[in-house]
Coordinates of C-alpha atoms and ligand atoms in Angstrom, one line a residue:
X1 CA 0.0 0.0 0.0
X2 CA 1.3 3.5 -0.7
X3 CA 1.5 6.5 1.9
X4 CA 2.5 9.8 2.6
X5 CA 5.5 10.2 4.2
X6 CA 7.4 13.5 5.4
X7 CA 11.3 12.3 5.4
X8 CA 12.6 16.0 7.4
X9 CA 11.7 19.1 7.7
X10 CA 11.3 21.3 5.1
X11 CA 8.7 23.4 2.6
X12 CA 6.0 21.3 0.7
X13 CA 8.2 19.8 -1.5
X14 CA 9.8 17.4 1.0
X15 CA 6.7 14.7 1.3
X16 CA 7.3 11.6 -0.7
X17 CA 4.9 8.7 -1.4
X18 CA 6.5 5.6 -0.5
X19 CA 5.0 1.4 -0.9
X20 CA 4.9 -0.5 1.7
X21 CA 3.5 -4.2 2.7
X22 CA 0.1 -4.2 3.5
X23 CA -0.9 -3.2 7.2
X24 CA -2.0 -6.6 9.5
X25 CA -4.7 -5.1 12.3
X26 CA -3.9 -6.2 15.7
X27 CA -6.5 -7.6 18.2
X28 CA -9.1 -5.6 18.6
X29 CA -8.0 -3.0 15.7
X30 CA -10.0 -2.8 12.4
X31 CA -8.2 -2.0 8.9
X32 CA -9.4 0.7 7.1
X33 CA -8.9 1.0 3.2
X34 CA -8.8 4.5 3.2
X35 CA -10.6 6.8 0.9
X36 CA -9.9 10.4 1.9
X37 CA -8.2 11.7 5.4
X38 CA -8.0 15.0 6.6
X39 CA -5.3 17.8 6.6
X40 CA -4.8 19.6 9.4
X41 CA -2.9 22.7 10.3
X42 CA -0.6 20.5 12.9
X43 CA 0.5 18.5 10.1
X44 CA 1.7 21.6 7.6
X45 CA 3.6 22.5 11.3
X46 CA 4.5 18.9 11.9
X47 CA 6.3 19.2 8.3
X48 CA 7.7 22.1 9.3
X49 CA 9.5 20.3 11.8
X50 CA 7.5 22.7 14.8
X51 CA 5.0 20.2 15.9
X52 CA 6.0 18.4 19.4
X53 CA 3.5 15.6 19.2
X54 CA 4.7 14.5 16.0
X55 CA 6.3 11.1 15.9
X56 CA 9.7 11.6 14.5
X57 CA 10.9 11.7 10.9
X58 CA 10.9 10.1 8.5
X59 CA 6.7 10.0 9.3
X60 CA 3.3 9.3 8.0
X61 CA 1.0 12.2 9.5
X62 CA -2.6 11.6 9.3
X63 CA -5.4 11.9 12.4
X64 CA -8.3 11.3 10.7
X65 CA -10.3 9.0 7.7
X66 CA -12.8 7.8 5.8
X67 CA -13.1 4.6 4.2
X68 CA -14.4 1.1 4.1
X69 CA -13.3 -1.7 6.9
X70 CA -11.2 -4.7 5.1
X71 CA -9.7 -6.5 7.3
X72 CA -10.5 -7.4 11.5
X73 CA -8.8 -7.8 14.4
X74 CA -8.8 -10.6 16.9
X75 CA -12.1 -10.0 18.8
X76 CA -13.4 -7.4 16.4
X77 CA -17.3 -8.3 15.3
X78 CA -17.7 -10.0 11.8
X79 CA -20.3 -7.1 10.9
X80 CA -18.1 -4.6 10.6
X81 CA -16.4 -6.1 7.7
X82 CA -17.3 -3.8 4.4
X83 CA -18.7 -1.1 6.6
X84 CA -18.4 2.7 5.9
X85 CA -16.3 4.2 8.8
X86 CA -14.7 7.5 10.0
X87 CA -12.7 8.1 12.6
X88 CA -9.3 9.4 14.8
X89 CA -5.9 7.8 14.2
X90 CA -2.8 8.4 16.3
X91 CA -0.8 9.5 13.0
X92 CA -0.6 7.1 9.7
X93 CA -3.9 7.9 8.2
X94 CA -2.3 9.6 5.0
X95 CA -2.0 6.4 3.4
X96 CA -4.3 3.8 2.0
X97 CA -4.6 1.5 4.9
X98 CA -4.7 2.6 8.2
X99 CA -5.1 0.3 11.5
X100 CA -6.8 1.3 14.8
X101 CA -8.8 0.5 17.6
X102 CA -12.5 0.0 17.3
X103 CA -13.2 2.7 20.1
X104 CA -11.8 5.3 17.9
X105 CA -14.1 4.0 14.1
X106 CA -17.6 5.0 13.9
X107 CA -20.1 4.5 11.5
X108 CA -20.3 7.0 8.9
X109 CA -23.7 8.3 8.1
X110 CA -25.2 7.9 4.9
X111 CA -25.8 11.5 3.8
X112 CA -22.2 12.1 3.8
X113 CA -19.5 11.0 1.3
X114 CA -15.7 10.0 2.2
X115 CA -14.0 13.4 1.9
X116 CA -17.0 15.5 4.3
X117 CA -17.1 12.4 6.5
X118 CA -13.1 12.7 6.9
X119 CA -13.9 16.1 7.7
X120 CA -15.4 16.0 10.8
X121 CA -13.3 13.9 13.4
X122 CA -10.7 16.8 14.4
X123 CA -12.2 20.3 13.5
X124 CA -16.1 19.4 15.6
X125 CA -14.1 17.8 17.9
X126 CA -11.9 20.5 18.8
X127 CA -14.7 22.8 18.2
X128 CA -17.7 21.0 20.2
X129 CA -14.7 20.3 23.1
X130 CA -14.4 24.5 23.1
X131 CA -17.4 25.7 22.6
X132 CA -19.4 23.3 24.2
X133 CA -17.7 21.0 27.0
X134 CA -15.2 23.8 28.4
X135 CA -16.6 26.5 26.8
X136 CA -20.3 26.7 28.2
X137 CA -21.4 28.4 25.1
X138 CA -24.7 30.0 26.0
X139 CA -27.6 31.0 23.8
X140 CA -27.4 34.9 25.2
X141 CA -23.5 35.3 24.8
X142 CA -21.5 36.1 21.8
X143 CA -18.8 34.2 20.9
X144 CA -15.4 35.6 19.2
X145 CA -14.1 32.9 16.4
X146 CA -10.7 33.7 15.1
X147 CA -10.0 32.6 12.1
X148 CA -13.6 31.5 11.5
X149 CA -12.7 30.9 7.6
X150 CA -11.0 27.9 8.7
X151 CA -11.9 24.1 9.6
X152 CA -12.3 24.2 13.3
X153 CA -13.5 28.2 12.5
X154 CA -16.4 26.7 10.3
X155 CA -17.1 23.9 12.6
X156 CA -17.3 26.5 15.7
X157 CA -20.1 28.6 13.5
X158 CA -22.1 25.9 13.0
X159 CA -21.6 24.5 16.7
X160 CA -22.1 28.3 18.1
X161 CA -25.2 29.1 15.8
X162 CA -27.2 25.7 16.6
X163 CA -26.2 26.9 20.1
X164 CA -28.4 30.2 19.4
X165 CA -25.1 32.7 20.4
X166 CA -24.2 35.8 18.0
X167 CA -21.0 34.8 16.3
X168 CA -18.5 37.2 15.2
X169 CA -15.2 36.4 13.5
X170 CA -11.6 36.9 12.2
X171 CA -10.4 35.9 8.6
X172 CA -8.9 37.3 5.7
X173 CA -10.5 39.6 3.7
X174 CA -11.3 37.5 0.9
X175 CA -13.2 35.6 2.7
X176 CA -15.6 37.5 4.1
X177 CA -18.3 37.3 1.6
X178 CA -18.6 33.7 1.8
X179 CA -18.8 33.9 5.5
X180 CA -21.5 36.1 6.1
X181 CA -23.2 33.9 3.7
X182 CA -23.2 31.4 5.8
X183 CA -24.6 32.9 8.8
X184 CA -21.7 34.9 10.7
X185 CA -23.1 37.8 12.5
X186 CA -19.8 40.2 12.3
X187 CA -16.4 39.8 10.5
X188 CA -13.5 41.6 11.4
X189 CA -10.1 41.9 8.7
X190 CA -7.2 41.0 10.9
X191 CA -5.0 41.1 8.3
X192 CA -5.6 44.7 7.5
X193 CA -5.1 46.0 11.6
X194 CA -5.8 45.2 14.9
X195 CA -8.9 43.9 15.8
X196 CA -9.7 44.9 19.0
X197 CA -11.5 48.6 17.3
X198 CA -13.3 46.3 15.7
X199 CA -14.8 44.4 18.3
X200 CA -15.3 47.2 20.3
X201 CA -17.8 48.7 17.7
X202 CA -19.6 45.2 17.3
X203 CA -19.8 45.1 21.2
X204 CA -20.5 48.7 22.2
X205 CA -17.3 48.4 24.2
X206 CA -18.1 45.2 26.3
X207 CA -16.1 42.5 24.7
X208 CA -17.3 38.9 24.5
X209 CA -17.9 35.9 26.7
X210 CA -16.0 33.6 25.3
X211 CA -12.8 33.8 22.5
X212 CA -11.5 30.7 20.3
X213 CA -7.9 31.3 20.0
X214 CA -5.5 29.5 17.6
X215 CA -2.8 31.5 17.2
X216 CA -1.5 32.1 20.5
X217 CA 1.9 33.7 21.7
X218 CA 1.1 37.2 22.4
X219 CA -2.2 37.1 20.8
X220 CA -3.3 35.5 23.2
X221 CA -3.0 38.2 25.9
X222 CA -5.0 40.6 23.2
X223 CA -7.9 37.8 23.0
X224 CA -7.7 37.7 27.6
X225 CA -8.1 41.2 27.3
X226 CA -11.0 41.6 24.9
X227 CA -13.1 39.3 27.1
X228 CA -16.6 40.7 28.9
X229 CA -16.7 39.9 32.8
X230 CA -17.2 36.3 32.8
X231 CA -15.6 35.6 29.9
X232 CA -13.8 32.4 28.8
X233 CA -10.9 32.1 26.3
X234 CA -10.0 28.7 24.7
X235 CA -6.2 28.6 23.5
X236 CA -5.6 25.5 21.2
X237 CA -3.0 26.0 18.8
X238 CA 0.1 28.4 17.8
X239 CA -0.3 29.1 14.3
X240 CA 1.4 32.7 14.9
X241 CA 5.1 30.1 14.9
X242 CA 4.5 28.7 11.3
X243 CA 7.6 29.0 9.4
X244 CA 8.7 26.8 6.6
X245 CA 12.7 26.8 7.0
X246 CA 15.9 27.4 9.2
X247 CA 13.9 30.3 11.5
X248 CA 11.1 28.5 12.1
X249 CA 12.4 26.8 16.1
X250 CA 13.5 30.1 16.8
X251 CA 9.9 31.7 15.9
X252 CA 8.1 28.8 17.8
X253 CA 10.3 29.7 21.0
X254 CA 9.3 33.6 20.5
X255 CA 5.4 32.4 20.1
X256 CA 5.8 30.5 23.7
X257 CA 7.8 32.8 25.6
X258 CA 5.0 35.7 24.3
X259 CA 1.9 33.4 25.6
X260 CA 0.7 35.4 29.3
X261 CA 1.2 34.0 32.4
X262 CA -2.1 33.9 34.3
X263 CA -2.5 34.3 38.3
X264 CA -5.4 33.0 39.3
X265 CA -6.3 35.9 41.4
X266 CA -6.1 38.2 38.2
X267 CA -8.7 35.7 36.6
X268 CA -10.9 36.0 39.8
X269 CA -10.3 40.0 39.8
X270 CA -11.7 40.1 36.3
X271 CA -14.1 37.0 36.5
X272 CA -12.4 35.6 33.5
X273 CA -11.4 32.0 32.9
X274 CA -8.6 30.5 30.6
X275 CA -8.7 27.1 29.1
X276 CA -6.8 24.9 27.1
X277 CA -7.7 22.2 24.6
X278 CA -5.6 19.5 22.9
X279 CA -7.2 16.7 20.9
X280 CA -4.2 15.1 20.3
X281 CA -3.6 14.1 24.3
X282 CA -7.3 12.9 24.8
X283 CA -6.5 8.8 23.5
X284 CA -7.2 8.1 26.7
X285 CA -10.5 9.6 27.0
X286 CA -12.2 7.2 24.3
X287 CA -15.3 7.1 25.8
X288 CA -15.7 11.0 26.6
X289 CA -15.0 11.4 22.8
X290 CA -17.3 8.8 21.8
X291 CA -20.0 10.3 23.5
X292 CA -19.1 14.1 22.0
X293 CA -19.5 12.7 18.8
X294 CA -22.1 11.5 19.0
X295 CA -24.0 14.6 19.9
X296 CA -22.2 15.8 16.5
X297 CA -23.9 12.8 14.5
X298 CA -27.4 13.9 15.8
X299 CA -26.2 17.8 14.2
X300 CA -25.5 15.5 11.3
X301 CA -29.4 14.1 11.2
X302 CA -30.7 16.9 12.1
X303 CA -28.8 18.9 9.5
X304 CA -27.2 21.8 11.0
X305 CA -23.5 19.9 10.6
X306 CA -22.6 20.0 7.2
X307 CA -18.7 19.6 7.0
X308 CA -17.9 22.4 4.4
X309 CA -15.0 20.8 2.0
X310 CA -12.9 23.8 0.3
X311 CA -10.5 21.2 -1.8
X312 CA -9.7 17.3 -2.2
X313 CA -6.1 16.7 -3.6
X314 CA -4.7 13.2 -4.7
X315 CA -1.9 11.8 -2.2
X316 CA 0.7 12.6 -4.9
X317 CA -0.8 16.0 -5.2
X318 CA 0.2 16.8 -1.0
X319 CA 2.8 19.6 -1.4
X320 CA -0.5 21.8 -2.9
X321 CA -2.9 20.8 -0.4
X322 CA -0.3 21.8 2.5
X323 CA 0.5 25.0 0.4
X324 CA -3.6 25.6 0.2
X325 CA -3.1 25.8 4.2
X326 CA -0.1 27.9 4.6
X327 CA -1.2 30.1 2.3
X328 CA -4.3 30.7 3.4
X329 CA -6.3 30.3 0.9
X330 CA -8.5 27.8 2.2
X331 CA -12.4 28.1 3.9
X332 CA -13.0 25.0 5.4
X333 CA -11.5 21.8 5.2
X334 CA -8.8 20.2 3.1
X335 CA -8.9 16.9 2.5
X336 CA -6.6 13.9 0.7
X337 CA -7.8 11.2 -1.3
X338 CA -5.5 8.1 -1.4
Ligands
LIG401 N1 -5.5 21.8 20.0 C1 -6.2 21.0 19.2 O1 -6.7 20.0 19.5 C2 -6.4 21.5 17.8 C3 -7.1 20.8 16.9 C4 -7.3 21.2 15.6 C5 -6.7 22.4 15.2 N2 -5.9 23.1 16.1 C6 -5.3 24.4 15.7 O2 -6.3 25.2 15.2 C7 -5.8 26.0 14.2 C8 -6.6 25.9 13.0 O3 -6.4 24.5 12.5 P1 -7.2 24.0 11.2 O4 -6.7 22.6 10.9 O5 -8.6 24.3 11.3 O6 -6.5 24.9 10.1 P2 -7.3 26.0 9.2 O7 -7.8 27.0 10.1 O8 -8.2 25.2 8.4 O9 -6.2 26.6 8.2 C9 -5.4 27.5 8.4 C10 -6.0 28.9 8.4 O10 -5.5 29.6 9.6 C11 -5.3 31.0 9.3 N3 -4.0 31.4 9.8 C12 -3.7 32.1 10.9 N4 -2.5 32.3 11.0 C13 -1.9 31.7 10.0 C14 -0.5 31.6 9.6 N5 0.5 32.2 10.3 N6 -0.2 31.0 8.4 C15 -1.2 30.4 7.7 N7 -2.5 30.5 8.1 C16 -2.8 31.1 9.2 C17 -5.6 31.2 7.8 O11 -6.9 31.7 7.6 P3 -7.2 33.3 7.7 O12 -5.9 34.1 7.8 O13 -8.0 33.6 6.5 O14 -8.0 33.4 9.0 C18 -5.6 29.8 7.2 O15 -6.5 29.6 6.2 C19 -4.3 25.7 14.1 O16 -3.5 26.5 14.9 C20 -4.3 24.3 14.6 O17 -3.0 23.9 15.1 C21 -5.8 22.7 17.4

């Protein structure tokens, strides 16, 4: 079978396809012949060589698929043979076989095809996990989205509008239109100044109760300080450290060393709260996970979750689907197809 492979660190250009023998599941594992897996953000900064969780190199990235079971583990149920699956994967699942434990499959529903399927594990996770479980969204607050144009930004709308808040967001220009399109209640061009004036107008001046914050370093500290009394911010990633190339350590130390330290007394002076959420260190919370997603399957039915897919590049085709990320250009999810 063939998969995706990132030998070092470098630009795009680096990943390789490479065969290997076919994948054997271990007991209690199903195989998976993949049909499309998900590109995240961590894996363009996991190429980068900037991602700490990632397993070293050479690797194959991957935390999240679609596809048809082939093959069982010991114990694993005849039935699920031939099914149509999605689900999380500790790494590997940019190739055409992946292997992994029954508690982290799930049946895929039948509105959806492979590549929106693959869409959903890691953005409405993260997003329902921030929003939802230690965000305590509620239908009177507004919630700030940064970077709403993206896959956990587009996941959070949906998540935050079903939730009845007023959602306002972040995102380059260009993608504005689209956004307010589907349903975003006030955009803000980060790209062409600070924000916070912004906000300010959309708020009157009180700031909201809860901030999604990907970017981190000394953004971070901004988003703390835009929040209402009672407010929440949810830090989950550093994209303000991407960097393709020989700088890029040295900018993911300067993105750390710029994150705030919080006292808790300043948090109960301001009635603020800080949070932090990483999908990645949750494999041993199966059965909290099992039970968010299914609360996502129901938005599924129900048919306010609609995975929004901006593009679907072959394997080979990698190096552009990990350019479509760094360079923006993408609204929603990207998505590979082995
Ligand atoms: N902690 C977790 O469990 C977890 C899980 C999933 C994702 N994340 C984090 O969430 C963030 C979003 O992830 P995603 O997979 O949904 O990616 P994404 O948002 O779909 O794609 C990247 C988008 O981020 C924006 N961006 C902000 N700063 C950027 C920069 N310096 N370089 C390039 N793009 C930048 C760009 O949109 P605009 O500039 O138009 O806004 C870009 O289109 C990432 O930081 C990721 O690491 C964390």
């Amino acid at each position: 079978m063939r998969r995706l492979i990132v030998p070092r660190a470098g630009k795009p250009e680096v990943l390789q396809l490479e065969t290997v023998a076919d994948l054997q599941p271990a007991a209690g594992e199903v195989r998976v012949r993949v049909r499309a897996a998900g590109l995240n953000f961590a894996d363009v900064m996991a190429r980068q060589g900037l991602y700490p969780d990632a397993p070293p190199f050479p690797t194959c990235l991957g935390y999240e698929f679609a596809g048809e079971v082939d093959a069982l583990g010991a114990g694993v149920e005849a039935s699920w043979l031939g099914r149509r699956v999605f689900g999380l994967s500790r790494f590997n699942a940019q190739a055409e076989q992946v292997c992994v434990p029954l508690a982290q499959v799930f049946a895929m529903p039948a509105t959806l095809d492979f590549a929106q399927a693959a869409a959903i594990p890691v953005n409405y996770l993260t997003a329902w996990q921030l929003l939802v479980v230690m965000g305590s969204l509620q239908a009177d607050e507004t919630v700030l989205i940064h970077n709403i144009g993206g896959g956990v930004g587009l996941a959070a709308l949906q998540i935050a509008k079903q939730r009845g808040a007023r959602v306002l967001g972040t995102a380059s220009g260009g993608k504005h239109a689209a956004l307010k399109a589907m349903g975003v209640d006030g955009l803000i061009d980060y790209r062409q100044g600070p924000w916070e004036p912004e906000l300010a107008k959309l708020t009157e001046g009180r700031g909201v109760e809860l901030i999604i914050d990907p970017i981190g370093g000394s953004h971070l500290k901004r988003s703390l300080k835009a929040l209402r009394s009672t407010g929440r911010v949810g830090t989950f990633g550093i994209s303000a450290a991407t960097q393709s190339g020989a700088w890029g350590k040295l900018k993911l130390l300067g993105t750390v060393l710029g994150m705030p330290w919080l006292h808790p007394v300043g948090l109960m002076e301001h009635n603020r709260g800080a949070f932090g959420v990483n999908m990645g260190h949750l494999w041993h919370e199966t059965a909290k996970v099992r039970i968010w997603m299914q609360a996502l399957l129901d938005g599924v039915e129900a048919g306010w979750l609609k995975p929004h897919v901006h593009a679907q590049f072959a394997l080979d085709e990698a190096a552009q689907a990990h350019q479509c990320l760094e360079q923006r250009q993408n609204l929603g999810k990207v998505v590979l197809l082995p």
